XYZ file of C-alpha atoms in Angstrom:
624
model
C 49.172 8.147 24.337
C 45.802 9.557 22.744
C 46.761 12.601 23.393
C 50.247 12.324 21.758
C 48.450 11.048 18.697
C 46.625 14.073 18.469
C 49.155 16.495 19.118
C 51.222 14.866 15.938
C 48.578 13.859 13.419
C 48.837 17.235 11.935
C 52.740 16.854 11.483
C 54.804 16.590 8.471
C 55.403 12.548 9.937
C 51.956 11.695 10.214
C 51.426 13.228 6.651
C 54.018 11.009 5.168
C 52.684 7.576 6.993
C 49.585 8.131 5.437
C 50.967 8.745 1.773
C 53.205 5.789 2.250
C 49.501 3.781 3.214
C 48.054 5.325 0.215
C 50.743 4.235 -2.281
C 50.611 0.797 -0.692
C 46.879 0.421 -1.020
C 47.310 1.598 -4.856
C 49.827 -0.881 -5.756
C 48.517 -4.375 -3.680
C 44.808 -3.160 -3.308
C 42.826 -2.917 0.358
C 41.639 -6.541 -0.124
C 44.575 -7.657 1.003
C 44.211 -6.556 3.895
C 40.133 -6.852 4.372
C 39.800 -10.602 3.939
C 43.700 -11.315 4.775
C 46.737 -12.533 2.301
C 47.374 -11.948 -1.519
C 46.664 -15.625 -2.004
C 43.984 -16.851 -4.501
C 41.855 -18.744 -1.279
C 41.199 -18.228 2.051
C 39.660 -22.088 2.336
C 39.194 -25.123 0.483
C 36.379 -27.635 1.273
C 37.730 -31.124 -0.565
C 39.699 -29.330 -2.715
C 37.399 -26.436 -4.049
C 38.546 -22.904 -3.009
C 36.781 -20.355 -1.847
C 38.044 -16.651 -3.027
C 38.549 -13.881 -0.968
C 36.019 -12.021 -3.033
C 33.430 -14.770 -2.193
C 34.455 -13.912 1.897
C 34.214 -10.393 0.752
C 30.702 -10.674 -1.029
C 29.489 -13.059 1.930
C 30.516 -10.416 4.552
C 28.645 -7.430 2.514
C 25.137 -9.592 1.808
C 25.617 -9.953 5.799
C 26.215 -6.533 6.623
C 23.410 -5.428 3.856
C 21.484 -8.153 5.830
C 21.650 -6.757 8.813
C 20.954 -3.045 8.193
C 17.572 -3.898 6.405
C 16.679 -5.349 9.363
C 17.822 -2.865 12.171
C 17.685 0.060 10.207
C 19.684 2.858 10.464
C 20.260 2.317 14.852
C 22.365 -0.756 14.276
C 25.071 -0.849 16.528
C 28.504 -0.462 14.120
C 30.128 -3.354 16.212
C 27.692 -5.788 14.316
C 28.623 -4.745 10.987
C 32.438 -4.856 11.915
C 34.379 -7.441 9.026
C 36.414 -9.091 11.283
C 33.351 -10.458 13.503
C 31.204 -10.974 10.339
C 34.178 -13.161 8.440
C 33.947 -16.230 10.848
C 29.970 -16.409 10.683
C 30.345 -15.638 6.529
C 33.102 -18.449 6.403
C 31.231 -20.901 7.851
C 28.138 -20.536 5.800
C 30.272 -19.904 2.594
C 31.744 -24.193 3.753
C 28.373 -25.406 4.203
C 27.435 -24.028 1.004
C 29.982 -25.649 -0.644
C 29.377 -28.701 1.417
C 25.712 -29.128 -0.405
C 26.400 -27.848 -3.507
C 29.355 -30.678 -4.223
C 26.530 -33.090 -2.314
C 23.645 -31.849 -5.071
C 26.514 -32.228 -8.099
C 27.433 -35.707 -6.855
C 23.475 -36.491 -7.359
C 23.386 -35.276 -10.654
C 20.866 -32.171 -9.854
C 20.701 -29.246 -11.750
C 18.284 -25.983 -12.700
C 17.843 -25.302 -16.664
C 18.717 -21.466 -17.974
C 15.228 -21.421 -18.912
C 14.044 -21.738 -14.869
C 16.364 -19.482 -13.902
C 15.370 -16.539 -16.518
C 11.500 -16.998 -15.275
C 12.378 -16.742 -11.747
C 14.349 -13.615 -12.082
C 11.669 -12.083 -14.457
C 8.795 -12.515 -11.917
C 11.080 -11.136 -9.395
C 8.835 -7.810 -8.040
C 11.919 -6.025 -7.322
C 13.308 -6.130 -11.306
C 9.623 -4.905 -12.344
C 7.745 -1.888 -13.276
C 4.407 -1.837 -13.639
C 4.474 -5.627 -13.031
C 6.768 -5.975 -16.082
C 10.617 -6.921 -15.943
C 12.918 -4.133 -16.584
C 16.116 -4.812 -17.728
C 17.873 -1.436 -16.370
C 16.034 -1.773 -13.097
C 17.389 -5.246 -13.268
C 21.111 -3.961 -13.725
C 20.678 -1.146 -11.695
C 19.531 -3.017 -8.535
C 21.908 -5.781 -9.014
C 24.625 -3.182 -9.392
C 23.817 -1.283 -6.116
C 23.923 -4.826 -4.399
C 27.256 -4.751 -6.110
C 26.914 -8.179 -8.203
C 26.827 -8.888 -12.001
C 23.811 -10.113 -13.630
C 26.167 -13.052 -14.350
C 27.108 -13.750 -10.797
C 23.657 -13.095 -9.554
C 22.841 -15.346 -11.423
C 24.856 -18.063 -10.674
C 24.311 -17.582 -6.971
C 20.302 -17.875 -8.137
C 21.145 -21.118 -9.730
C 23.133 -22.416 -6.956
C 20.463 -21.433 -4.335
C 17.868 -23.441 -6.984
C 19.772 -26.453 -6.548
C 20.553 -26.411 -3.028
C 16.870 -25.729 -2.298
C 16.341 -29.045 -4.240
C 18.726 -30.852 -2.386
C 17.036 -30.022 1.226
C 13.556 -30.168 -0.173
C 14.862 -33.670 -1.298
C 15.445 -34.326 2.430
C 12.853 -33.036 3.912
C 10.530 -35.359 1.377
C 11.864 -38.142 2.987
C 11.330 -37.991 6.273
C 7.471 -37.999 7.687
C 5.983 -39.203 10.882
C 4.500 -42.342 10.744
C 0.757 -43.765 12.231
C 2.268 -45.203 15.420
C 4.131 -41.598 15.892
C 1.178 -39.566 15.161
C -0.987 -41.945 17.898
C 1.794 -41.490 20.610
C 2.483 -37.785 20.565
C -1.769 -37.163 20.502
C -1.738 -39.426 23.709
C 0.496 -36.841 24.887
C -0.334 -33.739 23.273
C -4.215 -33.799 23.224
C -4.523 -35.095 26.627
C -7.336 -33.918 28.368
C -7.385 -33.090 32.754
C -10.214 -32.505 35.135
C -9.744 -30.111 37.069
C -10.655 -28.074 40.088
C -9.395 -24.929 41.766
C -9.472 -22.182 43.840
C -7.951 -18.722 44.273
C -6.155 -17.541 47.321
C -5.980 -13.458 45.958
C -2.554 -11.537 47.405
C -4.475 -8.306 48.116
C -6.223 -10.081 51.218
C -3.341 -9.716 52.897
C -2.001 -6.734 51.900
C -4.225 -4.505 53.857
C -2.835 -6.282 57.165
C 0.992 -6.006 57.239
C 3.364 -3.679 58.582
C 6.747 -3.194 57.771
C 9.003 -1.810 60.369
C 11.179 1.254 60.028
C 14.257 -1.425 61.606
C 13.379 -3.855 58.620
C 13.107 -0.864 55.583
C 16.863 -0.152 57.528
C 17.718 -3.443 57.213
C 17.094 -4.033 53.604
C 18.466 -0.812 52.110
C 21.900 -1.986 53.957
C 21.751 -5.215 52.510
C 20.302 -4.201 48.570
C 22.017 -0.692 48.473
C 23.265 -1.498 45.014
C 19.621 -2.126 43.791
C 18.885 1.773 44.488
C 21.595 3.675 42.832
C 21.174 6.684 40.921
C 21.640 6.231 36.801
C 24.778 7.031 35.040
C 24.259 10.228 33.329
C 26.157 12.410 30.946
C 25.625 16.497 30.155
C 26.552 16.626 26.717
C 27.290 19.834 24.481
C 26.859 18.931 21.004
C 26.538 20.745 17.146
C 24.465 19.029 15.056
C 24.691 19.689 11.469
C 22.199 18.624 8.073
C 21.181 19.798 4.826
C 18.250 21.866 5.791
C 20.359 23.960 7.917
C 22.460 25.738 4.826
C 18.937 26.063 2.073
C 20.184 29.832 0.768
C 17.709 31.747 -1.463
C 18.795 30.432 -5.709
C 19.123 33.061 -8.154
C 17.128 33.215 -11.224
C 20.201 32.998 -13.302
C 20.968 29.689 -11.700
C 17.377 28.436 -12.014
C 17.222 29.046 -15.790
C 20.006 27.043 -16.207
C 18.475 24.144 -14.369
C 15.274 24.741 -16.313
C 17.517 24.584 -19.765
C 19.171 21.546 -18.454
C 16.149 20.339 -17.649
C 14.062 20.605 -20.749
C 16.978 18.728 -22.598
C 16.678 15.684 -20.237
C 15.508 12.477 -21.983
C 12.225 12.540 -19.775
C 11.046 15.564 -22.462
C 12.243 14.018 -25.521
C 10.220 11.158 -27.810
C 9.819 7.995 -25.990
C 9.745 4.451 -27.992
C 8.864 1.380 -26.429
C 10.905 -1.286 -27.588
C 10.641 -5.300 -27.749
C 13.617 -7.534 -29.540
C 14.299 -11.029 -30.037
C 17.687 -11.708 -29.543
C 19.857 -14.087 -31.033
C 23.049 -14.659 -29.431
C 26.060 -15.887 -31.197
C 26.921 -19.208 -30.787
C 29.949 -21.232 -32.444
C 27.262 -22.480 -35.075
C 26.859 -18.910 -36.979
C 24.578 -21.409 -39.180
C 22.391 -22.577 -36.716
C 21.703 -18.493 -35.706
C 21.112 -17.735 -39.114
C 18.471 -20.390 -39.626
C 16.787 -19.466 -36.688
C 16.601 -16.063 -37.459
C 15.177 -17.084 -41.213
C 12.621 -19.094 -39.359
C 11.552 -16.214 -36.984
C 11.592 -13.953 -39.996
C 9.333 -15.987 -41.807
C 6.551 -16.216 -38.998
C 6.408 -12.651 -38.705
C 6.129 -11.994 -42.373
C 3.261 -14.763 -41.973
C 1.049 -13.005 -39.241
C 3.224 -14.299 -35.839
C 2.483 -12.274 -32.568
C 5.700 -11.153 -32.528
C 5.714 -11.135 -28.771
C 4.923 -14.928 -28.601
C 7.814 -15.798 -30.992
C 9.972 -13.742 -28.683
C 8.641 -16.035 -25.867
C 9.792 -19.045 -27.931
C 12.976 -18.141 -29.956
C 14.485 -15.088 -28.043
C 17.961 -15.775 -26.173
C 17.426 -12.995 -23.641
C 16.186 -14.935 -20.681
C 15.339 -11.468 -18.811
C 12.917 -10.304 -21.855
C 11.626 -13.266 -23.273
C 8.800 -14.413 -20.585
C 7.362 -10.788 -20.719
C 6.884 -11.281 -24.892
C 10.766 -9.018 -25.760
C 9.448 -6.293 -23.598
C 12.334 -3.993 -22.703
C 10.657 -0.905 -21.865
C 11.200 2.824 -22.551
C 14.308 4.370 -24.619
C 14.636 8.380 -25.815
C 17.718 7.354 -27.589
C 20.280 6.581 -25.452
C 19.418 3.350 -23.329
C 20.157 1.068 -26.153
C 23.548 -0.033 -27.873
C 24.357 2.316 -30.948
C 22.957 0.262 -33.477
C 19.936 -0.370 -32.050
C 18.822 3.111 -31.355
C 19.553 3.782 -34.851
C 17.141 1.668 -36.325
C 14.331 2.366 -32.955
C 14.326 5.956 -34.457
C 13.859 4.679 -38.202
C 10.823 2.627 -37.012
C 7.464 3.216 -37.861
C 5.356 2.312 -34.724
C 4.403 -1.409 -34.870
C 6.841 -2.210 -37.822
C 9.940 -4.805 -37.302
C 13.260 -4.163 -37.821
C 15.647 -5.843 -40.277
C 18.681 -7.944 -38.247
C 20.674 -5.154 -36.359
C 23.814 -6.883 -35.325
C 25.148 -5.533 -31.354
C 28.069 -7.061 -29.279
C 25.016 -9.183 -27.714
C 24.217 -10.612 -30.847
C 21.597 -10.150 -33.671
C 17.858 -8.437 -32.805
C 14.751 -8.154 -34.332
C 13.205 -5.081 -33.416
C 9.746 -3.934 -31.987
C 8.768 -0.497 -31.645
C 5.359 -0.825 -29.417
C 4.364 2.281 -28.378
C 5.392 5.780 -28.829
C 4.644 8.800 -27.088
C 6.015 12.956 -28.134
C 7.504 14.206 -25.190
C 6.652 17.979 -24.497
C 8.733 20.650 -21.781
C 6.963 22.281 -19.405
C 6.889 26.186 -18.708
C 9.487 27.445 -16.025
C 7.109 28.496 -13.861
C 5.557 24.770 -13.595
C 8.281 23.771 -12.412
C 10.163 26.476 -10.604
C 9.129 25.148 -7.183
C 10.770 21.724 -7.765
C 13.812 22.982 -9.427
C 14.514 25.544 -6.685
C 14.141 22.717 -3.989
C 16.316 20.557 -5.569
C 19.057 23.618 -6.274
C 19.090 24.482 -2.908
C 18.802 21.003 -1.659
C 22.556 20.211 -3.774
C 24.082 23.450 -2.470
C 22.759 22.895 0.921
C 24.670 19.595 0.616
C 28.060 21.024 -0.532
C 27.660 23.057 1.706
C 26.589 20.779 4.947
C 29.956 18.360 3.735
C 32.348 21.185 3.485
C 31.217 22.140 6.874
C 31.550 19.245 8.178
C 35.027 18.195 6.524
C 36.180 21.742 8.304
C 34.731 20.492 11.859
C 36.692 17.848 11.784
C 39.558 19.540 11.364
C 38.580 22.470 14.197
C 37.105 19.850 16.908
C 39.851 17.209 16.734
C 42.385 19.163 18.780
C 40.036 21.799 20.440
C 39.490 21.490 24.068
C 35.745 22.158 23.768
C 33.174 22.788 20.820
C 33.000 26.241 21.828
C 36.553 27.805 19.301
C 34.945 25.400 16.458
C 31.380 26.852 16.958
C 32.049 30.479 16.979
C 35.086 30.203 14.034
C 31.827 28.736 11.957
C 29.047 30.209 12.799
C 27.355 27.096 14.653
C 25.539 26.793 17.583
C 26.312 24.729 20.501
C 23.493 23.034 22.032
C 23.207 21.187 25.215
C 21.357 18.095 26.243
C 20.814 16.810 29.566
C 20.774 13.504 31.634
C 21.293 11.173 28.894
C 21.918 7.691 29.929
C 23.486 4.699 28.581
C 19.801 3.596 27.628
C 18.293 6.768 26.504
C 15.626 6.272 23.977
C 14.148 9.020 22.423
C 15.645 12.073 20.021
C 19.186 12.343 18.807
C 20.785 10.288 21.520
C 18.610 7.172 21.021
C 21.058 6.572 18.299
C 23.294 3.609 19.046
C 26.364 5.229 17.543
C 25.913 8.715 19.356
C 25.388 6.787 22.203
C 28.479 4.700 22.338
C 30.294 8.119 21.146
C 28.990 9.697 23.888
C 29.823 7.131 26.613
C 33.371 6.093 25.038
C 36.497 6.454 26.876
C 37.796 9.086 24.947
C 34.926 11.779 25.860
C 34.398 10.705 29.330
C 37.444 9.467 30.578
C 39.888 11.790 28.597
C 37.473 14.847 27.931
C 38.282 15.455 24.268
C 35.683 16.051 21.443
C 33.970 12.865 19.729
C 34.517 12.570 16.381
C 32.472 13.671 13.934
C 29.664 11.275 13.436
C 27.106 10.340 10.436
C 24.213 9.061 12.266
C 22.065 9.139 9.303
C 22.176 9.793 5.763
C 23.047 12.942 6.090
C 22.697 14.093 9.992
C 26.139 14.763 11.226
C 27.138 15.325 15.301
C 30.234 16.084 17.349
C 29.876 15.746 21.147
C 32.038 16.726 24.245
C 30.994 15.633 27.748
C 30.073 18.959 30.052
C 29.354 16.964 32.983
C 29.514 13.115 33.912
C 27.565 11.791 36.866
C 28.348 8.569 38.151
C 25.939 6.145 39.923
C 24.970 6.677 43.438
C 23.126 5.461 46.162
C 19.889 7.224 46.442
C 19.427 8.485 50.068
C 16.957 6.117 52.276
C 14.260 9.011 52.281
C 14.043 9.104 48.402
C 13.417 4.820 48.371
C 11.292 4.633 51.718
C 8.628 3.928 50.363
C 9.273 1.823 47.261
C 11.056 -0.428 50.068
C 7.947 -0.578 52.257
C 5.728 -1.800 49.253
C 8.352 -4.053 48.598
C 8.528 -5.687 52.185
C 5.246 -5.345 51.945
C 4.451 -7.622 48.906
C 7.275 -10.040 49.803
C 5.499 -10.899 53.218
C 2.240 -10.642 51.765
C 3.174 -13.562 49.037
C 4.998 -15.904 51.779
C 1.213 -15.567 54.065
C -0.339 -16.493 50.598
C 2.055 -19.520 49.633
C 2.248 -20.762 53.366
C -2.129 -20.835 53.181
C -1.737 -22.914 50.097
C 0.170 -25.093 51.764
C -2.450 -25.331 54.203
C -5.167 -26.270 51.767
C -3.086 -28.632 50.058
C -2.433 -30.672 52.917
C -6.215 -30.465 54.111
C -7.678 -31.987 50.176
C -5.044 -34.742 50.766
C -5.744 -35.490 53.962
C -9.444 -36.130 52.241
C -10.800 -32.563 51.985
C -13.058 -31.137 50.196
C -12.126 -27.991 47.503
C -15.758 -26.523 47.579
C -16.173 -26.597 51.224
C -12.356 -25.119 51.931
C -13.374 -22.590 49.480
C -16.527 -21.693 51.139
C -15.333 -21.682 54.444
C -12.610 -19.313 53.445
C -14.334 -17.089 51.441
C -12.181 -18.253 48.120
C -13.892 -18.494 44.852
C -13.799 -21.794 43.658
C -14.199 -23.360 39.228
C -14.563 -26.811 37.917
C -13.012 -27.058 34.816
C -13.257 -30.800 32.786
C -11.328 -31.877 30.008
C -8.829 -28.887 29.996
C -6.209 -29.445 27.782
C -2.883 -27.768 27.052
C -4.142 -25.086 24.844
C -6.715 -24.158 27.391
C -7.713 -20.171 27.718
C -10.189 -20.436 30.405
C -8.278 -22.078 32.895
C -4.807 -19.644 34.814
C -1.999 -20.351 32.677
C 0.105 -21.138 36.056
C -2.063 -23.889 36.934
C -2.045 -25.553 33.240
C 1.680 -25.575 33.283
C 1.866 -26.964 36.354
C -1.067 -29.549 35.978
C 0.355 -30.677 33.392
C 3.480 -31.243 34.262
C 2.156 -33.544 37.081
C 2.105 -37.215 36.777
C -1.621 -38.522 36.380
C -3.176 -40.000 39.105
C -4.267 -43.646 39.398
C -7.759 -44.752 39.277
C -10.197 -43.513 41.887
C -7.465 -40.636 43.439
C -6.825 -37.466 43.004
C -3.142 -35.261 42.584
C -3.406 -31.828 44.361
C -0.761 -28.787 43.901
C -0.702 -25.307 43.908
C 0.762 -22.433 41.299
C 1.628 -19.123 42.034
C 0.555 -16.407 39.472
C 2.876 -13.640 38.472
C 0.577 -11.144 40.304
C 1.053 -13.145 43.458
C -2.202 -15.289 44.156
C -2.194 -18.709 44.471
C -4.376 -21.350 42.821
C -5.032 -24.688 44.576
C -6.088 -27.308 42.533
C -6.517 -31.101 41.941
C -6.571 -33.027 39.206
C -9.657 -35.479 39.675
C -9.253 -37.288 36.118
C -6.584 -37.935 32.993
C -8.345 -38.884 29.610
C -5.541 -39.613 26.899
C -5.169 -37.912 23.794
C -6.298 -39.648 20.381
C -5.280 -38.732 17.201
C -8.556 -39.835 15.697
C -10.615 -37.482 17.899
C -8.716 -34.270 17.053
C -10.349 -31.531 14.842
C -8.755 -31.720 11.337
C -7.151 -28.662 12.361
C -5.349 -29.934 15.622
C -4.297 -33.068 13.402
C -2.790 -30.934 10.706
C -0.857 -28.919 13.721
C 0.824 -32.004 15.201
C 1.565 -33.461 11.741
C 3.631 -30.022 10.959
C 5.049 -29.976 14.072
C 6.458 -33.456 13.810
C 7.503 -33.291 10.489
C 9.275 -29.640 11.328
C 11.060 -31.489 14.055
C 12.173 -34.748 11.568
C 12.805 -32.260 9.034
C 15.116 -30.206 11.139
C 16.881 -33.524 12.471
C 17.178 -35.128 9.398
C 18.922 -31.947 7.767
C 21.317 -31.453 10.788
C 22.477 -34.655 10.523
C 23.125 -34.556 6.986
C 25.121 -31.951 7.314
C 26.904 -32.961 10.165
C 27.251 -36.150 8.157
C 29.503 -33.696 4.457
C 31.107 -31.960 7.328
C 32.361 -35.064 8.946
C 33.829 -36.651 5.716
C 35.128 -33.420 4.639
C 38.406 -32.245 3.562
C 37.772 -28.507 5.355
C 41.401 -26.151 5.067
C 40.664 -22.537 6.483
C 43.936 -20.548 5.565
């Protein structure tokens, strides 16, 4: 069938499908089809919809989630829509779960909060100072609106007031506090001793019948790895850098010199007055702001008081750099008629009516060509070496999709086919530690059916197409190759049953009314006293704390004795001679403070599941 598909994908058919797919996707749109149905909601939660561009803008933050954490390796599975919508859908409900919850209680977050968070936000800043285009420009590569950002901010505000709400209420009380230290700062008395593996290493033999006998019975356990041969091209940028011509190069440098970067730079600050439906109210204000500057004002503290623009206002109007054309029209009319430090009369914008700043101003001056030729050459062979790499790569595609090997695709464009050996389904260095390659690489349709992976991005950039030259399956390795990892294997295995079976020994012999020091001594075993170990103890084996203390305590004038085996393979005998209790009023201040958290994490964490559990219970939840 795959092959059929091949064949015909070039044909005059296929060709029309995809122009009838095309014409669909212009007239109803491709969300239609990525978050399912033309409707105006995918789910209402008592009655409030939820949009398909909310599932949409849930499934992105997700995916944009998940790639700043994994990086550029993710697997693509993980950042398929379809397993992403059920996970965004049922955060999207909860959200509006709590958010109806916080309205019903009457809590909200003022314009003004919201304005100061976002302006102390690092990522909006330069310098430390808020920048309105880096505010736009970051919220626009996240693709949201300052408006719906925003909102979202506002939403999160009040939510976050809701569960801190929650969490407020809910402590551990005296009697809890005593009970858990009882419990948790309990001390034990302890004594051991060691029973090392390597005593008995040195004395057993393992049988050439027995190695026999356990390569039958584990042969799966010592099978070769699955392994692939793989010819590959690899393409990037770097590969196509071609020598620029001087022509081309003063062009860039004329381009260059005409760039804003060269030209006068003003910084500007405004006070803004929006329009409101009381034109009087705006006009009054901007009398009275008028009227303190003409007095003496700092003009950037009025700004803090009076100015509408929530981004600018907390950093005194501040709105950085402009050579002319950052600003609306109007306003970079009257920045260029500006003496530095004078204000501006009113300049009316669609945004409403500013007062104008001009702060600091600086002459910009070109360089020579030959300061920057180095720069400007890099970056003109950097763009051709990019047109280059993509149409390249766009004609790969076409040459490797029905070629039987890379080999016709190579030569027609002067690539080189490389070869790379043994890579398994867990390789992890170079090229092929790439999760995409790998799953490429190991898919059905280069192993199984021998044709040419597609062409892959694996980074920004860095472009592959693979074809299996040889696939090796697992296999049993022969008994000569795993002789001896079998032996040391027997060897261990016996050597930790002699060490368990001596602890049992000992343990019987201290309750039976032994003695630890003299067993020890006459058995050549180190021997330790350890008193008041608690669970937090460092000088005492880990296997013997968690086994100590999960021991019931002994009564009065006994003693409980156990062993632990480490995970190198010695045992520890021990007893527990003595149990003191824990008390919260003889913990450190430190130790206090832990268990406090701790409880109140775990309250906190109850309280909130239940509450949720509690809006999702009495909900009216439709998922369309």
């Amino acid at each position: 069938m795959l092959q059929n598909i091949r064949s015909n994908a070039q044909g005059t058919a296929a060709k029309v499908i995809v122009g009838l797919i095309v014409i669909s996707f212009s007239l109803f749109g491709i969300e239609s089809i990525l978050v399912g149905g033309s409707g105006s909601s995918v789910a209402e939660v008592n009655g409030e919809e939820i949009t398909p561009q909310e599932l949409q803008q849930a499934v992105n933050t997700q995916k944009r989630r998940l790639i700043s954490i994994m990086g550029d390796n993710i697997d693509p599975m993980l950042l398929d829509d379809q397993r992403l919508s059920a996970q965004a859908m049922e955060s999207l409900v909860n959200r509006k779960l709590l958010m109806q919850s916080a309205q019903e209680l009457d809590l909200t977050i003022s314009e003004g909060q919201v304005g100061s968070l976002i302006a102390g936000m690092e990522q909006f800043q330069i310098d430390g100072k808020f920048s309105p285009e880096v505010y736009k420009s970051v919220l626009s590569s996240a693709g949201y609106t300052p408006g719906y950002f925003k909102q979202i901010l506002r939403d999160d505000l009040v939510i976050s007031q809701l569960q801190n709400g929650l969490v407020a209420s809910e402590f551990a009380t005296p009697a809890e506090l005593t009970t858990n230290a009882r419990i948790s700062a309990e001390q034990r008395d302890l004594r051991y001793l060691t029973i090392p593996l390597q005593n008995y290493l040195d004395g057993i033999s393992v049988s050439d019948a027995e190695i026999e006998q356990y390569y039958a019975a584990n042969a799966d356990d010592f099978k070769t790895v699955e392994t692939l041969d793989l010819d590959y091209i690899a393409l990037e940028a770097a590969d196509f850098i071609e020598p620029v011509e001087e022509s081309a190069l003063l062009e860039a440098y004329n381009l260059e010199i005409q760039n804003g970067q060269y030209q006068t730079q003003s910084r500007v600050s405004h006070i803004l007055f929006e329009e409101g439906s009381d034109k009087g109210a705006i006009e009054e204000r901007l009398a009275s702001a008028q009227e303190q500057l003409d007095a003496g004002s700092d003009f950037a503290e009025i700004a803090r008081a009076m100015s509408d623009d929530v981004g600018s206002a907390d950093t005194g109007g501040d709105l950085g750099y402009s050579s002319g054309d950052v600003f609306p029209p109007e306003m970079e009319e009257a920045i260029a008629n500006l003496d530095l430090n004078q204000v501006s009369e009113p300049v009316e914008t669609d945004a409403g009516t500013h007062l104008i700043l001009v702060t600091e101003r600086t002459e910009g001056k070109a360089p020579e060509l030959d300061e920057i030729r180095d720069r400007l050459s890099e970056t003109l062979q950097l763009e051709a070496a990019r047109v280059a790499l993509l149409r390249t790569v766009e004609e790969l595609k076409d040459l490797s999709f029905n070629a039987d090997d890379l080999s016709a695709p190579a030569k027609e464009l002067g690539l080189e086919v490389e070869r790379a050996n043994d890579i398994s389904r867990s390789h992890t260095e170079g090229l092929f530690a790439t999760p995409v390659v790998l799953a490429a690489a190991f898919s059905d349709d280069v192993i199984e059916a021998g044709h040419n992976s597609e062409v892959i991005e694996y980074e920004a950039g860095k472009f592959v197409v693979l074809h299996a030259h040889q696939h090796r399956l697992p296999q049993v390795k022969p008994l000569s190759d795993v002789r001896e990892q079998i032996a040391a294997q027997l060897t261990e295995d016996a050597a930790r049953k002699a060490v368990a079976a001596e602890a049992l020994q000992l343990v019987q012999a201290l309750r039976e009314g032994g003695d630890i020091e003299q067993l020890a001594n006459e058995n050549g075993y180190e021997w330790q006293v350890e008193l008041g170990a608690d669970r937090r103890s460092a000088s005492v084996p880990q296997a013997i704390i968690q086994r100590a203390f999960a021991l019931q305590a002994p009564n009065s004038g006994e003693k409980v004795v156990d062993y632990a085996m480490s995970v190198l393979g010695d045992a520890q005998v021990f007893e527990i001679v003595r149990v003191t209790p824990g008390s919260f009023e003889s913990m450190d201040i430190a130790a206090r403070q832990r268990l406090q958290q701790q409880l109140g994490g775990e309250y906190s964490n109850l309280i909130d599941t239940e509450f949720r559990d509690a809006l999702r219970s009495n909900a009216d939840i439709t998922v369309l």
